[in-house]
Structures are given as structure tokens and as C-alpha cells.
Short mmCIF file of C-alpha atoms and ligand atoms in Angstrom, two decimals:
data_model
loop_
_atom_site.label_atom_id
_atom_site.label_comp_id
_atom_site.label_asym_id
_atom_site.label_seq_id
_atom_site.Cartn_x
_atom_site.Cartn_y
_atom_site.Cartn_z
CA MET A 1 -30.79 -0.73 17.73
CA PRO A 2 -28.48 0.42 14.97
CA VAL A 3 -25.06 1.71 15.96
CA GLY A 4 -23.61 4.87 14.35
CA ALA A 5 -20.21 4.65 12.49
CA LYS A 6 -17.51 7.40 11.96
CA LEU A 7 -14.34 7.31 9.89
CA ILE A 8 -11.29 7.96 12.47
CA GLY A 9 -8.32 7.45 10.14
CA VAL A 10 -6.90 7.49 6.63
CA GLY A 11 -3.49 6.29 5.41
CA ALA A 12 -1.49 5.60 2.40
CA GLY A 13 1.02 3.19 1.00
CA ILE A 14 2.75 4.27 -2.24
CA PRO A 15 5.67 2.79 -4.02
CA SER A 16 8.67 4.91 -4.07
CA ALA A 17 9.53 4.65 -7.92
CA VAL A 18 8.00 7.57 -9.93
CA VAL A 19 7.38 6.95 -13.61
CA THR A 20 6.75 10.07 -15.64
CA ASN A 21 5.04 10.52 -18.91
CA ALA A 22 8.50 11.39 -20.32
CA ASP A 23 9.67 7.99 -19.07
CA LEU A 24 6.95 6.29 -21.04
CA GLU A 25 7.75 8.25 -24.15
CA LYS A 26 11.05 6.40 -24.16
CA PHE A 27 9.43 3.06 -25.02
CA ILE A 28 6.08 3.52 -26.47
CA GLU A 29 4.62 5.90 -29.09
CA THR A 30 3.07 8.47 -26.85
CA SER A 31 3.66 11.94 -25.59
CA ASP A 32 3.37 13.90 -22.25
CA GLU A 33 1.07 16.24 -24.09
CA TRP A 34 -1.31 13.42 -25.32
CA ILE A 35 -1.38 11.72 -21.88
CA ALA A 36 -1.89 14.99 -19.81
CA SER A 37 -4.62 16.40 -22.10
CA ARG A 38 -6.57 13.16 -22.52
CA THR A 39 -6.27 11.86 -18.89
CA GLY A 40 -4.82 14.61 -16.60
CA ILE A 41 -1.95 12.09 -15.62
CA ARG A 42 1.43 13.34 -15.23
CA GLU A 43 3.16 10.67 -13.36
CA ARG A 44 2.41 7.42 -11.43
CA ARG A 45 4.01 5.23 -8.91
CA ILE A 46 5.12 1.78 -9.98
CA ALA A 47 5.75 -1.03 -7.39
CA SER A 48 9.13 -2.90 -7.33
CA GLU A 49 9.30 -6.59 -7.03
CA GLU A 50 9.62 -6.27 -3.21
CA GLU A 51 6.56 -3.99 -3.16
CA THR A 52 3.87 -6.56 -3.22
CA THR A 53 0.13 -5.84 -2.69
CA SER A 54 0.36 -6.97 0.96
CA ALA A 55 3.30 -4.70 1.46
CA LEU A 56 1.64 -1.76 0.27
CA ALA A 57 -1.55 -2.57 2.11
CA ILE A 58 0.43 -2.98 5.40
CA LEU A 59 2.04 0.56 4.88
CA ALA A 60 -1.47 2.10 4.37
CA ALA A 61 -2.72 0.29 7.36
CA LYS A 62 0.11 1.48 9.69
CA ASP A 63 -0.32 5.10 8.42
CA ALA A 64 -4.14 4.94 9.22
CA ILE A 65 -3.51 3.41 12.59
CA ALA A 66 -0.99 6.07 13.41
CA PHE A 67 -3.41 8.83 12.13
CA ALA A 68 -6.12 7.58 14.49
CA GLN A 69 -3.70 6.54 17.25
CA ILE A 70 -5.34 3.40 17.98
CA GLU A 71 -3.89 0.12 19.21
CA PRO A 72 -3.87 -2.54 16.39
CA SER A 73 -4.93 -5.15 18.88
CA THR A 74 -8.27 -3.41 19.09
CA ILE A 75 -9.21 -3.86 15.48
CA ASP A 76 -12.04 -6.22 15.02
CA LEU A 77 -12.25 -6.74 11.29
CA ILE A 78 -10.01 -6.10 8.23
CA ILE A 79 -11.29 -5.88 4.79
CA VAL A 80 -8.89 -5.63 1.86
CA ALA A 81 -10.58 -4.43 -1.43
CA THR A 82 -8.25 -5.67 -4.19
CA SER A 83 -8.39 -7.21 -7.71
CA THR A 84 -4.59 -8.01 -7.71
CA PRO A 85 -3.81 -9.86 -4.48
CA ASP A 86 -0.45 -11.48 -3.73
CA ASN A 87 -1.97 -14.86 -4.31
CA LEU A 88 -5.37 -16.59 -4.72
CA TYR A 89 -5.15 -17.32 -0.92
CA PRO A 90 -4.34 -16.60 1.70
CA SER A 91 -6.25 -13.46 1.56
CA THR A 92 -4.12 -10.19 1.42
CA ALA A 93 -6.23 -9.25 4.52
CA CYS A 94 -4.82 -12.11 6.50
CA MET A 95 -1.29 -10.95 5.76
CA VAL A 96 -2.10 -7.49 6.84
CA GLN A 97 -3.58 -8.85 10.06
CA ALA A 98 -0.35 -10.77 10.98
CA ALA A 99 1.84 -7.85 10.06
CA ILE A 100 0.16 -5.05 11.97
CA GLY A 101 -0.44 -7.24 15.11
CA ALA A 102 -4.39 -7.47 15.23
CA PRO A 103 -4.70 -11.04 16.38
CA ARG A 104 -8.35 -11.01 17.14
CA ALA A 105 -9.41 -9.30 13.86
CA ALA A 106 -11.36 -11.30 11.31
CA ALA A 107 -9.92 -10.67 7.86
CA PHE A 108 -11.15 -11.24 4.31
CA ASP A 109 -10.53 -9.84 0.80
CA LEU A 110 -13.38 -8.30 -1.37
CA GLU A 111 -13.22 -7.83 -5.06
CA ALA A 112 -15.17 -5.04 -6.79
CA ALA A 113 -12.41 -3.65 -9.01
CA CYS A 114 -12.01 0.16 -8.73
CA THR A 115 -15.24 0.39 -6.76
CA GLY A 116 -13.96 -2.03 -4.23
CA ILE A 117 -13.05 0.45 -1.59
CA ILE A 118 -16.85 1.70 -1.74
CA TYR A 119 -18.05 -1.77 -1.31
CA ALA A 120 -15.67 -2.46 1.55
CA LEU A 121 -16.71 0.61 3.41
CA ALA A 122 -20.31 -0.19 3.00
CA VAL A 123 -19.61 -3.82 4.32
CA GLY A 124 -17.53 -2.48 7.19
CA GLN A 125 -20.41 -0.06 8.09
CA GLN A 126 -22.90 -3.05 8.19
CA PHE A 127 -20.69 -4.72 10.84
CA VAL A 128 -20.40 -1.74 12.84
CA GLY A 129 -24.03 -0.57 12.36
CA SER A 130 -25.24 -4.02 13.54
CA GLY A 131 -23.09 -3.82 16.72
CA THR A 132 -21.14 -6.86 15.63
CA PHE A 133 -17.81 -5.12 15.51
CA LYS A 134 -16.44 -1.82 16.89
CA THR A 135 -13.43 -1.08 14.86
CA VAL A 136 -12.85 -2.05 11.16
CA LEU A 137 -9.78 -1.34 9.04
CA VAL A 138 -10.77 -1.06 5.34
CA ILE A 139 -7.90 -0.89 2.65
CA GLY A 140 -8.06 -0.48 -1.01
CA VAL A 141 -4.89 -1.72 -2.86
CA ASP A 142 -4.04 -2.68 -6.33
CA ILE A 143 -0.73 -3.32 -8.27
CA HIS A 144 -2.16 -3.13 -11.85
CA SER A 145 1.42 -2.63 -13.23
CA ARG A 146 1.94 -6.53 -13.07
CA PHE A 147 -0.95 -6.97 -15.34
CA LEU A 148 -0.31 -4.29 -17.91
CA ASN A 149 1.00 -4.90 -21.46
CA TRP A 150 3.68 -2.16 -21.50
CA GLU A 151 3.53 -2.11 -25.28
CA ASP A 152 -0.15 -1.10 -25.36
CA ARG A 153 -0.42 2.66 -25.23
CA ASN A 154 -4.22 2.57 -24.76
CA THR A 155 -3.89 1.03 -21.24
CA CYS A 156 -0.42 1.16 -19.80
CA ILE A 157 -0.23 4.95 -19.44
CA LEU A 158 -3.29 4.98 -17.21
CA PHE A 159 -2.55 2.94 -14.18
CA GLY A 160 -0.43 3.44 -11.08
CA ASP A 161 0.18 1.44 -8.02
CA GLY A 162 -0.88 2.13 -4.40
CA ALA A 163 -2.81 1.42 -1.30
CA GLY A 164 -5.14 3.59 0.82
CA ALA A 165 -6.80 2.78 4.09
CA PHE A 166 -9.74 3.93 6.34
CA ILE A 167 -10.46 3.10 9.87
CA LEU A 168 -14.16 2.96 10.71
CA GLN A 169 -15.29 2.82 14.36
CA ALA A 170 -18.61 2.80 16.23
CA ALA A 171 -19.70 6.34 16.91
CA ASP A 172 -20.96 7.50 20.37
CA GLY A 173 -22.58 10.49 18.91
CA GLU A 174 -24.16 10.84 15.56
CA ASN A 175 -23.62 8.55 12.60
CA GLU A 176 -21.13 9.97 10.24
CA ILE A 177 -21.57 7.53 7.43
CA LEU A 178 -24.67 9.19 6.11
CA ALA A 179 -25.40 6.66 3.36
CA THR A 180 -23.86 4.25 1.00
CA TYR A 181 -25.08 3.07 -2.53
CA LEU A 182 -23.74 0.08 -4.37
CA ARG A 183 -24.53 -0.90 -8.00
CA ALA A 184 -23.42 -3.56 -10.49
CA ASP A 185 -24.02 -4.40 -14.11
CA GLY A 186 -22.49 -7.75 -15.10
CA THR A 187 -23.49 -7.33 -18.76
CA GLY A 188 -20.64 -4.97 -19.02
CA ALA A 189 -18.14 -7.34 -17.69
CA HIS A 190 -16.25 -7.61 -20.91
CA LEU A 191 -15.52 -3.90 -21.19
CA LEU A 192 -12.75 -3.94 -18.56
CA HIS A 193 -11.14 -7.22 -17.59
CA ILE A 194 -7.83 -9.16 -16.66
CA PRO A 195 -8.48 -12.58 -18.35
CA ASN A 196 -6.79 -15.81 -17.74
CA THR A 197 -5.90 -15.21 -14.13
CA GLY A 198 -8.50 -17.64 -12.61
CA THR A 199 -10.09 -21.01 -13.33
CA ALA A 200 -11.74 -19.83 -16.60
CA TYR A 201 -8.33 -20.29 -18.29
CA PRO A 202 -9.09 -23.19 -20.45
CA HIS A 203 -5.88 -25.23 -19.72
CA ALA A 204 -5.65 -24.55 -15.96
CA GLY A 205 -3.37 -27.02 -14.22
CA THR A 206 -1.80 -28.21 -17.40
CA THR A 207 -0.27 -25.31 -19.43
CA PRO A 208 0.71 -22.15 -17.65
CA PRO A 209 -0.96 -19.17 -19.01
CA LYS A 210 1.39 -16.94 -21.32
CA ALA A 211 2.08 -13.60 -19.88
CA MET A 212 0.48 -11.90 -23.03
CA ASP A 213 -2.81 -13.59 -22.22
CA ARG A 214 -2.92 -11.99 -18.87
CA PHE A 215 -2.93 -8.42 -19.52
CA LEU A 216 -5.62 -5.89 -18.58
CA GLN A 217 -8.02 -5.42 -21.62
CA MET A 218 -10.29 -2.34 -21.85
CA ASN A 219 -12.82 -0.60 -24.12
CA GLY A 220 -11.61 2.84 -23.04
CA ARG A 221 -14.54 4.70 -24.87
CA ALA A 222 -17.29 2.54 -23.39
CA ILE A 223 -15.84 2.88 -19.94
CA TYR A 224 -15.53 6.55 -20.30
CA GLU A 225 -19.27 6.90 -21.36
CA PHE A 226 -20.29 4.59 -18.53
CA ALA A 227 -18.38 6.56 -16.04
CA VAL A 228 -19.62 10.10 -16.88
CA HIS A 229 -23.20 8.75 -16.34
CA ALA A 230 -22.61 6.47 -13.31
CA VAL A 231 -20.71 9.27 -11.17
CA PRO A 232 -23.48 11.70 -11.20
CA GLU A 233 -26.26 8.95 -10.89
CA ALA A 234 -24.49 7.49 -7.70
CA VAL A 235 -23.94 10.87 -6.16
CA ARG A 236 -27.49 11.99 -6.50
CA ALA A 237 -28.89 8.56 -5.25
CA THR A 238 -26.69 8.62 -2.41
CA ALA A 239 -27.43 12.20 -1.45
CA ALA A 240 -31.23 11.14 -1.54
CA LYS A 241 -30.66 8.12 0.73
CA ALA A 242 -28.74 10.39 3.17
CA GLY A 243 -31.55 12.92 2.99
CA ILE A 244 -29.35 15.73 1.86
CA ARG A 245 -29.10 17.69 -1.39
CA VAL A 246 -26.16 17.57 -3.67
CA GLU A 247 -25.55 21.21 -2.80
CA ASP A 248 -25.06 20.08 0.81
CA ILE A 249 -21.88 18.12 -0.25
CA ASP A 250 -18.65 20.03 0.49
CA PHE A 251 -16.18 17.73 -1.33
CA LEU A 252 -16.43 15.28 -4.19
CA VAL A 253 -13.81 12.49 -3.85
CA PRO A 254 -14.21 10.50 -7.06
CA HIS A 255 -12.28 7.34 -8.26
CA GLN A 256 -9.21 8.88 -9.96
CA ALA A 257 -9.37 7.29 -13.51
CA ASN A 258 -9.22 10.36 -15.75
CA ARG A 259 -9.35 14.24 -15.00
CA ARG A 260 -11.93 14.54 -17.90
CA ILE A 261 -14.20 11.89 -16.47
CA ILE A 262 -13.95 13.69 -13.06
CA ASN A 263 -14.55 17.24 -14.62
CA ALA A 264 -17.50 16.02 -16.70
CA ALA A 265 -19.24 14.43 -13.74
CA ALA A 266 -18.55 17.48 -11.59
CA GLU A 267 -20.00 19.72 -14.22
CA ARG A 268 -23.23 17.66 -14.45
CA LEU A 269 -23.48 17.93 -10.71
CA ASN A 270 -22.93 21.81 -10.78
CA MET A 271 -20.07 21.37 -8.44
CA ARG A 272 -17.16 24.03 -8.28
CA LYS A 273 -13.55 23.19 -9.09
CA GLU A 274 -12.41 23.83 -5.38
CA GLN A 275 -14.93 21.06 -4.27
CA ILE A 276 -13.13 18.38 -6.38
CA VAL A 277 -10.62 16.29 -4.76
CA SER A 278 -7.97 14.90 -7.30
CA ASN A 279 -4.56 13.66 -7.40
CA VAL A 280 -4.79 11.73 -10.63
CA ASP A 281 -1.92 13.92 -11.98
CA GLU A 282 0.52 12.61 -9.55
CA LEU A 283 -0.67 8.89 -8.94
CA GLY A 284 -2.55 7.85 -12.09
CA ASN A 285 -5.35 5.47 -11.71
CA THR A 286 -4.67 3.31 -8.58
CA SER A 287 -7.88 1.41 -8.91
CA ALA A 288 -9.31 0.26 -5.42
CA ALA A 289 -6.76 2.61 -3.75
CA SER A 290 -7.52 5.83 -5.44
CA ILE A 291 -10.31 7.19 -3.27
CA PRO A 292 -8.57 6.88 0.03
CA LEU A 293 -5.32 8.12 -1.49
CA ALA A 294 -7.11 11.26 -2.92
CA LEU A 295 -8.69 11.95 0.46
CA TRP A 296 -5.54 11.29 2.34
CA GLN A 297 -3.64 13.81 0.17
CA ALA A 298 -6.42 16.45 0.41
CA ILE A 299 -6.33 16.27 4.05
CA ARG A 300 -2.54 16.67 4.16
CA ARG A 301 -2.73 19.65 1.89
CA LYS A 302 -5.56 21.05 4.07
CA GLN A 303 -7.85 21.27 1.07
CA VAL A 304 -10.35 19.05 3.16
CA GLN A 305 -10.69 20.34 6.81
CA PRO A 306 -12.94 18.85 9.26
CA PRO A 307 -15.77 18.91 9.50
CA ALA A 308 -16.63 18.34 5.92
CA ILE A 309 -19.33 16.42 4.10
CA CYS A 310 -17.57 14.24 1.50
CA CYS A 311 -18.93 12.15 -1.24
CA LEU A 312 -16.77 9.25 -2.18
CA VAL A 313 -17.76 7.88 -5.58
CA GLY A 314 -16.29 4.88 -7.45
CA PHE A 315 -16.76 3.14 -10.73
CA GLY A 316 -14.92 0.35 -12.50
CA GLY A 317 -14.76 -3.27 -13.72
CA GLY A 318 -17.65 -5.57 -13.27
CA LEU A 319 -19.14 -3.18 -14.14
CA THR A 320 -19.56 -1.78 -10.56
CA TRP A 321 -20.23 1.72 -9.29
CA GLY A 322 -21.28 3.19 -6.05
CA ALA A 323 -20.91 5.99 -3.43
CA ALA A 324 -20.65 6.82 0.26
CA ILE A 325 -21.43 10.11 1.82
CA VAL A 326 -19.50 10.67 4.97
CA LYS A 327 -19.09 13.47 7.41
CA TRP A 328 -15.26 13.81 7.85
CA THR A 329 -14.48 15.02 11.25
CA ALA A 330 -11.28 13.14 12.15
CA LYS A 331 -7.99 15.04 12.64
CA ASP A 332 -4.59 13.46 12.38
CA LYS A 333 -3.68 12.53 16.04
CA ARG A 334 0.07 12.87 15.22
CA GLY A 335 -0.65 16.65 15.16
CA ASP A 336 0.72 18.63 12.24
CA TYR A 337 2.89 15.58 11.11
CA ASN A 338 1.36 15.58 7.74
CA ALA A 339 1.34 19.27 7.05
CA GLU A 340 3.12 19.81 3.63
CA ASP A 341 5.14 23.04 2.96
O1 UT7 R 1 -10.86 2.54 -13.57
C1 UT7 R 1 -11.48 2.57 -14.78
C2 UT7 R 1 -10.21 2.41 -15.86
N1 UT7 R 1 -10.58 2.87 -17.18
C3 UT7 R 1 -10.78 4.16 -17.60
O2 UT7 R 1 -10.79 5.14 -16.88
C4 UT7 R 1 -10.70 4.34 -19.06
C5 UT7 R 1 -11.77 5.46 -19.44
N2 UT7 R 1 -11.47 5.94 -20.75
C6 UT7 R 1 -10.55 6.93 -21.02
O3 UT7 R 1 -9.95 7.34 -19.97
C7 UT7 R 1 -10.22 7.28 -22.25
O4 UT7 R 1 -11.21 6.65 -23.32
C8 UT7 R 1 -8.76 7.09 -22.73
C9 UT7 R 1 -7.82 7.89 -22.15
C10 UT7 R 1 -8.47 5.51 -22.52
C11 UT7 R 1 -8.64 7.32 -24.32
O5 UT7 R 1 -8.96 8.63 -24.64
P1 UT7 R 1 -9.90 8.81 -25.90
O6 UT7 R 1 -10.09 10.33 -25.99
O7 UT7 R 1 -11.18 8.09 -25.65
O8 UT7 R 1 -8.98 8.51 -27.02
P2 UT7 R 1 -9.29 7.33 -28.06
O9 UT7 R 1 -9.20 6.00 -27.55
O10 UT7 R 1 -10.40 7.61 -29.01
O11 UT7 R 1 -7.92 7.35 -29.11
C12 UT7 R 1 -7.75 8.56 -29.90
C13 UT7 R 1 -6.47 8.30 -30.65
C14 UT7 R 1 -6.33 6.86 -31.30
O12 UT7 R 1 -5.67 7.18 -32.48
P3 UT7 R 1 -6.42 7.07 -33.97
O13 UT7 R 1 -7.13 5.67 -33.91
O14 UT7 R 1 -7.55 8.15 -33.73
O15 UT7 R 1 -5.44 7.35 -34.88
C15 UT7 R 1 -5.42 6.10 -30.34
O16 UT7 R 1 -4.62 5.21 -31.04
O17 UT7 R 1 -5.44 8.42 -29.74
C16 UT7 R 1 -4.50 7.15 -29.88
N3 UT7 R 1 -3.94 6.81 -28.56
C17 UT7 R 1 -2.76 7.45 -28.11
N4 UT7 R 1 -1.94 8.39 -28.75
C18 UT7 R 1 -0.89 8.64 -27.98
C19 UT7 R 1 -4.29 5.94 -27.60
N5 UT7 R 1 -3.49 5.94 -26.57
C20 UT7 R 1 -2.46 6.88 -26.90
C21 UT7 R 1 -1.39 7.26 -26.20
N6 UT7 R 1 -0.56 8.09 -26.73
N7 UT7 R 1 -1.09 6.66 -25.04
#
């Protein structure tokens, strides 16, 4: 008999260094006006050398654990969605497992670029739903700044670093993960990629790749076109799977890539401004971390108050896209710890 699942915690791990658009103006030909009007981004966080992917993931994990007030030792599975792990192996998830003290948790990484957190949630839900595991920690984390060409104004202005985490638990009552929906289209793989970081590098093992060859490359216009279609499609398909109408969704929590993409998708879905959760202005595009980070902040700021039907929707490299509709009922068990003035 399938077991229901619910989200009981959310957490964040963000680097301390803030890089504003004005900071970028100092070394590339751009302007705060251009970046803000084309993307909605005003600033982003950039990881220091010590702030590795695992370090940010651990911060987010601990924050989510504190939110839910669970014992780390009760966690059965850790899934880390990332495209920018510390190393090819061990997995970032194993490093989180050791650091938070979850000795009986299985741990693995999953890669679906910016959609990774949706894929990870869906996989986590399968383990809970089948009765295999009771408590699953799901983290989305990326440090794209290490793979950006800081002389390329088309890409370097867009990304920020960060980690966001969710805790999924078997539900006694109703199932609060109403539906998930996962898609991919590998024919668009070349539209957004970080080349020469794996075995496809032609001289692997003999000549180390040059830093210049390992920068993120993107066809911005094509990704934009893809995203404004993929987001409404995923939302509608997931709502249909959940047996609800799009109008029944209280909040849209989209991947934070670009305010214009988010607004265009929301318009197509007839959603009001107040229903859109976004912090792209403050954190930029944090890839696999952006959806939990957006929800985390909306909860802190009391924009999202339980109970609320939230549609989390992601898109990105692969190409990949997908969504999850969840009923958010969790409250921060630390009390008003997170209330912001
Ligand atoms: O997780 C998914 C990650 N990827 C994305 O989300 C990317 C989606 N795409 C986008 O967000 C947009 O396509 C961009 C923000 C990347 C670009 O916006 P756009 O409206 O599509 O601009 P464009 O690429 O058509 O560029 C317009 C002009 C160009 O100049 P010319 O050739 O018309 O003279 C660019 O060189 O703007 C120029 N430009 C800039 N100017 C100032 C490009 N980047 C910059 C910049 N500052 N940073």
C-alpha cells in the first residue's frame, strides 16, 4: 500500500559575499540598468574558496534539520542534486552524511542541472511512497561561479551560488506531495552546458584542460524560449496529475533564472503577482538550489503561510524540466526564529 509523504523542513546555505551589479560594472562592460531590466537580478552571492559545494550543502541541511527539529540520525536517505560537486567522487551527499551525523542514511548525488531539485524530490518521494524509507533529506546546491567566464557578460551576470534543502517524511495523514512531473529533451543538450569537465575531454589523463575550455556556455535566447513554454506546460501537466486546477495553486515557486521568464510564464498561467515566489533579485540564478531558496525566503517573509498549495517548477540544462505540486503545512519548529523585520 503506497505511503503518503510530506515536506517537514526547508533550509538554506548561502555564501556571505554579496556581489552587486555595480561590482560587475567595474570589470565588464555592463550596467545595473541592463542587468536589472533584462533579468531582474540586482545582486548574487559568490562562494569563497573555503565555501565548497559540500560546505553550502551542509549549511542548508543543518538549517532544514533545525526547522523540522528532527534527529539527524533518523535520516534514511540523502540525495544531493548538483551539477558542480566538490569532486567526481565521493558524492557530495556522502560528505553531507558524515558532517551532519546521519550514519544510517544512504547517500547519492543526482544531476539534472537546474531541474535537479525537482528530480531529487520526485526520487525521494518514490522511496517514501514505497515504504522503503521514512525520512529523506533532499538538497539542491551549485557553485556555478567556479565555471563562469568572468569576461563573458552574456553569462557571468546571471548566476549566484547557494544551497537549499527539503526534508521529506512519511505522512500519517494525507499525502502532501500531490504530484510530480519530470521531463527531458537531450536534443537540446548543446544549448546550455559546461564542457570539458568529464571524460569527453579529448586528452583526459594526459593534458589538463585549460580553464578557458571549462566555462559554462549558453544560448540565452534559446533557453529563454524553451523556458517560457516549459514552465506553463509543466505546471498544467502536474496540476492535471494531481487532480486539481491551476487556479487551485496558491503559489508558484519557479526556478529563479530570470524575472522576465518567471513573469511571462505566470502571465500564461493567469497567476497574480502575489502568487509568484521570487528572490532572483537578491540571489541570481542559483541553479539546483533556487527553488528551495525561494520557498525558504518566502516562508521567512511570511509570503507563504501554511497551509498553502505550492507548485515548484524547474527547467535547465539537459534540457530538463519538471514540477512538483505540494501542500506546504510545515511550520518552523524553532518558533519565530526566522521572522524578519
Ligand atoms: O537556468 C537557466 C539558465 N539560463 C537562462 O536562464 C538564460 C535565459 N535567457 C536569458 O535570460 C536572456 O536571454 C539573457 C538575459 C541571457 C539575455 O537577454 P536578451 O534580451 O535575450 O538579450 P540578447 O542576448 O538578445 O542581447 C541583447 C544585447 C546584445 O547586444 P547586441 O548584439 O544587440 O549589440 C548583447 O551583446 O545585449 C548585449 N548584452 C549585454 N549588455 C550589457 C548581453 N549581455 C549584456 C550585459 N550587459 N551583461
